[in-house]
Short mmCIF file of C-alpha atoms and ligand atoms in Angstrom, two decimals:
data_model
loop_
_atom_site.label_atom_id
_atom_site.label_comp_id
_atom_site.label_asym_id
_atom_site.label_seq_id
_atom_site.Cartn_x
_atom_site.Cartn_y
_atom_site.Cartn_z
CA MET A 14 23.52 -83.66 7.49
CA ALA A 15 22.28 -86.90 7.15
CA LEU A 16 22.09 -89.99 4.81
CA LEU A 17 18.31 -90.67 3.75
CA PRO A 18 17.12 -93.86 2.58
CA ILE A 19 16.65 -94.11 -1.39
CA LEU A 20 13.30 -96.01 -2.23
CA SER A 21 13.62 -98.70 -4.63
CA PHE A 22 11.68 -100.19 -7.66
CA PRO A 23 8.71 -101.18 -7.42
CA ASP A 24 8.31 -99.44 -4.08
CA PRO A 25 4.64 -97.93 -4.61
CA ARG A 26 5.92 -94.36 -3.08
CA LEU A 27 7.98 -93.78 -6.09
CA ARG A 28 4.75 -93.40 -7.95
CA THR A 29 3.62 -90.46 -6.05
CA ILE A 30 3.18 -87.17 -8.40
CA ALA A 31 5.36 -84.51 -6.06
CA LYS A 32 3.95 -81.42 -5.01
CA PRO A 33 5.64 -77.67 -6.01
CA VAL A 34 7.58 -76.30 -3.40
CA GLU A 35 5.69 -73.36 -1.75
CA ALA A 36 8.54 -71.75 -0.24
CA VAL A 37 12.41 -72.21 0.05
CA THR A 38 12.77 -72.27 3.57
CA ASP A 39 16.18 -73.81 5.69
CA GLU A 40 13.68 -76.93 5.69
CA ILE A 41 14.24 -77.20 1.95
CA ARG A 42 18.02 -75.96 2.43
CA GLN A 43 18.52 -79.05 4.83
CA LEU A 44 16.64 -81.25 2.79
CA ALA A 45 19.08 -80.17 -0.88
CA ALA A 46 22.03 -80.59 1.79
CA ASP A 47 20.86 -84.34 3.01
CA MET A 48 20.05 -85.10 -0.83
CA PHE A 49 23.86 -84.23 -1.87
CA GLU A 50 25.13 -86.32 1.12
CA THR A 51 23.02 -89.37 0.00
CA MET A 52 23.90 -89.15 -3.92
CA TYR A 53 27.34 -88.57 -3.41
CA LYS A 54 27.68 -91.49 -0.96
CA ALA A 55 25.43 -93.78 -3.22
CA PRO A 56 27.12 -93.11 -5.60
CA GLY A 57 24.82 -90.98 -8.28
CA ILE A 58 25.00 -88.06 -10.30
CA GLY A 59 21.34 -86.76 -9.73
CA LEU A 60 18.55 -87.42 -7.19
CA ALA A 61 14.84 -86.24 -6.99
CA ALA A 62 13.46 -85.94 -3.30
CA SER A 63 10.51 -88.75 -4.84
CA GLN A 64 13.50 -91.02 -4.45
CA VAL A 65 14.07 -90.08 -0.19
CA ASP A 66 9.82 -90.25 -0.18
CA HIS A 67 10.08 -86.49 0.00
CA HIS A 68 7.13 -85.88 -2.78
CA ILE A 69 7.88 -82.18 -3.53
CA GLN A 70 9.61 -81.10 -6.21
CA LEU A 71 13.45 -80.67 -5.73
CA ILE A 72 16.20 -81.93 -7.64
CA VAL A 73 19.87 -82.01 -6.91
CA MET A 74 22.48 -83.07 -9.53
CA ASP A 75 26.49 -83.34 -9.83
CA LEU A 76 27.97 -84.27 -13.16
CA SER A 77 31.25 -83.63 -12.11
CA GLU A 78 34.27 -85.88 -11.52
CA ASP A 79 35.07 -83.97 -8.82
CA LYS A 80 31.45 -83.67 -6.85
CA ASN A 81 32.29 -79.99 -6.83
CA GLN A 82 29.62 -78.78 -9.32
CA PRO A 83 26.04 -79.33 -7.07
CA MET A 84 23.08 -77.94 -8.92
CA VAL A 85 19.83 -77.58 -7.69
CA PHE A 86 16.22 -77.33 -9.36
CA ILE A 87 13.57 -76.74 -7.51
CA ASN A 88 9.66 -76.42 -9.56
CA PRO A 89 11.69 -77.43 -12.56
CA LYS A 90 9.74 -77.16 -15.85
CA VAL A 91 11.54 -79.08 -18.86
CA THR A 92 11.08 -78.28 -22.38
CA PRO A 93 11.52 -80.30 -24.94
CA LEU A 94 14.03 -77.89 -27.95
CA THR A 95 14.02 -80.47 -30.63
CA LEU A 96 11.88 -83.49 -31.69
CA GLU A 97 15.43 -85.27 -32.37
CA THR A 98 16.26 -88.03 -29.77
CA GLN A 99 19.66 -89.54 -28.69
CA PRO A 100 19.66 -93.11 -26.74
CA TYR A 101 21.88 -92.97 -23.41
CA GLU A 102 22.37 -95.64 -21.27
CA GLU A 103 20.47 -94.80 -18.24
CA GLY A 104 21.19 -96.07 -14.36
CA CYS A 105 19.14 -95.36 -11.37
CA LEU A 106 19.65 -95.34 -7.56
CA SER A 107 16.15 -96.54 -7.03
CA VAL A 108 16.36 -99.64 -9.46
CA PRO A 109 19.86 -100.20 -8.56
CA GLN A 110 22.42 -102.61 -10.77
CA ILE A 111 19.86 -101.96 -13.80
CA TYR A 112 21.17 -99.93 -17.29
CA ASP A 113 19.43 -99.81 -20.18
CA LYS A 114 19.09 -97.45 -23.19
CA VAL A 115 16.27 -94.72 -23.39
CA ALA A 116 15.77 -92.32 -26.34
CA ARG A 117 15.05 -88.42 -24.93
CA PRO A 118 14.74 -85.55 -26.78
CA SER A 119 18.68 -84.12 -27.09
CA ARG A 120 17.92 -80.58 -26.37
CA VAL A 121 15.79 -79.04 -23.66
CA LYS A 122 15.13 -75.85 -22.02
CA ILE A 123 14.99 -76.27 -18.24
CA GLU A 124 13.55 -73.38 -15.89
CA ALA A 125 13.13 -73.59 -12.13
CA ILE A 126 14.02 -71.91 -8.88
CA ASN A 127 17.41 -72.04 -7.05
CA LEU A 128 18.21 -72.23 -3.39
CA GLU A 129 18.08 -68.85 -2.79
CA GLY A 130 14.56 -68.74 -4.27
CA GLN A 131 15.74 -66.75 -7.51
CA ALA A 132 14.20 -68.40 -10.68
CA PHE A 133 16.81 -69.14 -13.63
CA GLU A 134 16.68 -70.60 -17.06
CA LEU A 135 19.54 -72.67 -19.00
CA GLU A 136 19.57 -75.00 -22.08
CA ALA A 137 21.00 -78.12 -21.69
CA ASP A 138 22.27 -81.10 -24.26
CA GLU A 139 23.89 -84.50 -23.47
CA LEU A 140 24.62 -85.48 -20.11
CA LEU A 141 21.97 -82.81 -18.50
CA ALA A 142 19.75 -83.01 -21.01
CA VAL A 143 19.30 -86.72 -19.85
CA CYS A 144 19.55 -86.54 -16.39
CA ILE A 145 17.33 -83.53 -15.88
CA GLN A 146 14.50 -85.35 -18.13
CA HIS A 147 15.20 -88.74 -15.42
CA GLU A 148 14.55 -86.99 -12.36
CA MET A 149 11.80 -84.88 -13.66
CA ASP A 150 10.45 -88.29 -14.39
CA HIS A 151 10.69 -89.51 -10.83
CA LEU A 152 8.82 -86.36 -9.76
CA ASN A 153 6.09 -87.68 -12.02
CA GLY A 154 5.75 -90.61 -10.58
CA LYS A 155 7.58 -92.58 -13.49
CA LEU A 156 10.94 -94.56 -13.76
CA PHE A 157 13.26 -95.32 -16.63
CA VAL A 158 12.42 -99.04 -16.40
CA ASP A 159 8.72 -97.84 -17.82
CA TYR A 160 10.51 -97.34 -21.41
CA LEU A 161 11.62 -100.69 -21.09
CA SER A 162 10.02 -103.78 -22.71
CA PRO A 163 7.57 -105.50 -19.95
CA LEU A 164 10.05 -108.63 -20.13
CA LYS A 165 12.80 -106.52 -19.16
CA ARG A 166 11.40 -104.38 -16.67
CA GLN A 167 10.03 -107.82 -15.07
CA ARG A 168 13.48 -109.01 -15.12
CA ALA A 169 14.86 -105.61 -13.43
CA ARG A 170 12.30 -105.76 -11.18
CA GLU A 171 12.95 -109.69 -9.54
CA LYS A 172 17.12 -108.41 -9.70
CA VAL A 173 16.33 -105.30 -7.53
CA GLU A 174 14.30 -107.43 -5.19
CA LYS A 175 16.74 -109.97 -4.95
CA PHE A 176 19.17 -106.96 -4.36
CA SER A 177 17.34 -105.33 -1.71
CA ARG A 178 16.72 -108.42 -0.07
CA GLN A 179 20.26 -109.30 -0.15
CA ARG A 180 21.24 -105.83 1.27
CA GLU A 181 18.73 -106.06 3.98
CA LYS A 182 20.61 -109.50 5.00
CA GLU A 183 23.85 -107.47 5.35
CA ALA A 184 22.62 -104.51 7.20
CA VAL A 185 21.02 -107.59 9.42
CA ALA A 186 24.34 -109.34 10.20
CA VAL A 187 26.71 -105.58 10.52
CA LYS A 188 23.97 -104.46 13.48
CA ARG A 189 24.99 -107.95 15.17
O1 LIG B 284 17.77 -90.33 -10.52
C1 LIG B 284 19.04 -91.35 -10.19
O2 LIG B 284 18.32 -92.37 -9.69
C2 LIG B 284 20.35 -90.85 -9.94
C3 LIG B 284 20.93 -91.50 -11.63
C4 LIG B 284 20.98 -90.35 -12.33
C5 LIG B 284 21.14 -90.55 -13.92
C6 LIG B 284 22.18 -91.47 -14.57
C7 LIG B 284 22.42 -91.69 -15.68
C8 LIG B 284 21.35 -91.49 -16.83
C9 LIG B 284 20.52 -90.80 -16.38
C10 LIG B 284 20.04 -90.40 -15.09
C11 LIG B 284 22.42 -91.88 -11.21
O3 LIG B 284 23.49 -91.29 -10.58
S1 LIG B 284 22.77 -93.54 -11.76
C12 LIG B 284 24.42 -93.88 -11.53
C13 LIG B 284 25.09 -93.23 -12.43
O4 LIG B 284 24.94 -92.58 -13.16
C14 LIG B 284 26.64 -92.84 -11.73
C15 LIG B 284 27.08 -93.27 -10.60
C16 LIG B 284 28.78 -92.85 -10.34
C17 LIG B 284 29.18 -92.33 -11.11
C18 LIG B 284 28.87 -91.84 -12.38
C19 LIG B 284 27.83 -92.16 -12.75
ZN1 LIG B 285 16.26 -92.79 -11.01
#
């Protein structure tokens, strides 16, 4: 297993549109395992392959407190089941330290493939609905800060750039 570097806003690679996975191979299973390790360490509750610079339609997620309910979505399709939207305070591992409310449809249908290559379908609400829509946006090159005002997005960019510079400095200091 391996920890993967997470791309940070405003890295242009985060804007890449992910391609469908053609076959669920051992390479895909290894990438999913590495993504879980990266997500748990961060810590986070979801991670899209786009965030670790792999531009394929693969999402991992675990919403449980004990980190023991891993979910994998390959080639996911998400369809809103209601016009009603619900605001939720979102965070993003690619936009560290920024949290803000985004309104999204409160119930969705998810169709996807699992790591055994089998198709499955489920209906989601609450945090699962929020998180899958957030991760789908990553696969489509969109970030939650895109829903915010230009001023908030600019402030977020400055804060993330400052945080990334600080993290870089600390990494150099540790290497010495
Ligand atoms: O996609 C990502 O960057 C992961 C993101 C998922 C997400 C969280 C909240 C709303 C929508 C999508 C995160 O995991 S941010 C970190 C986070 O929410 C969290 C971290 C530790 C414990 C509990 C939550
Ligand atoms: Zn995110």
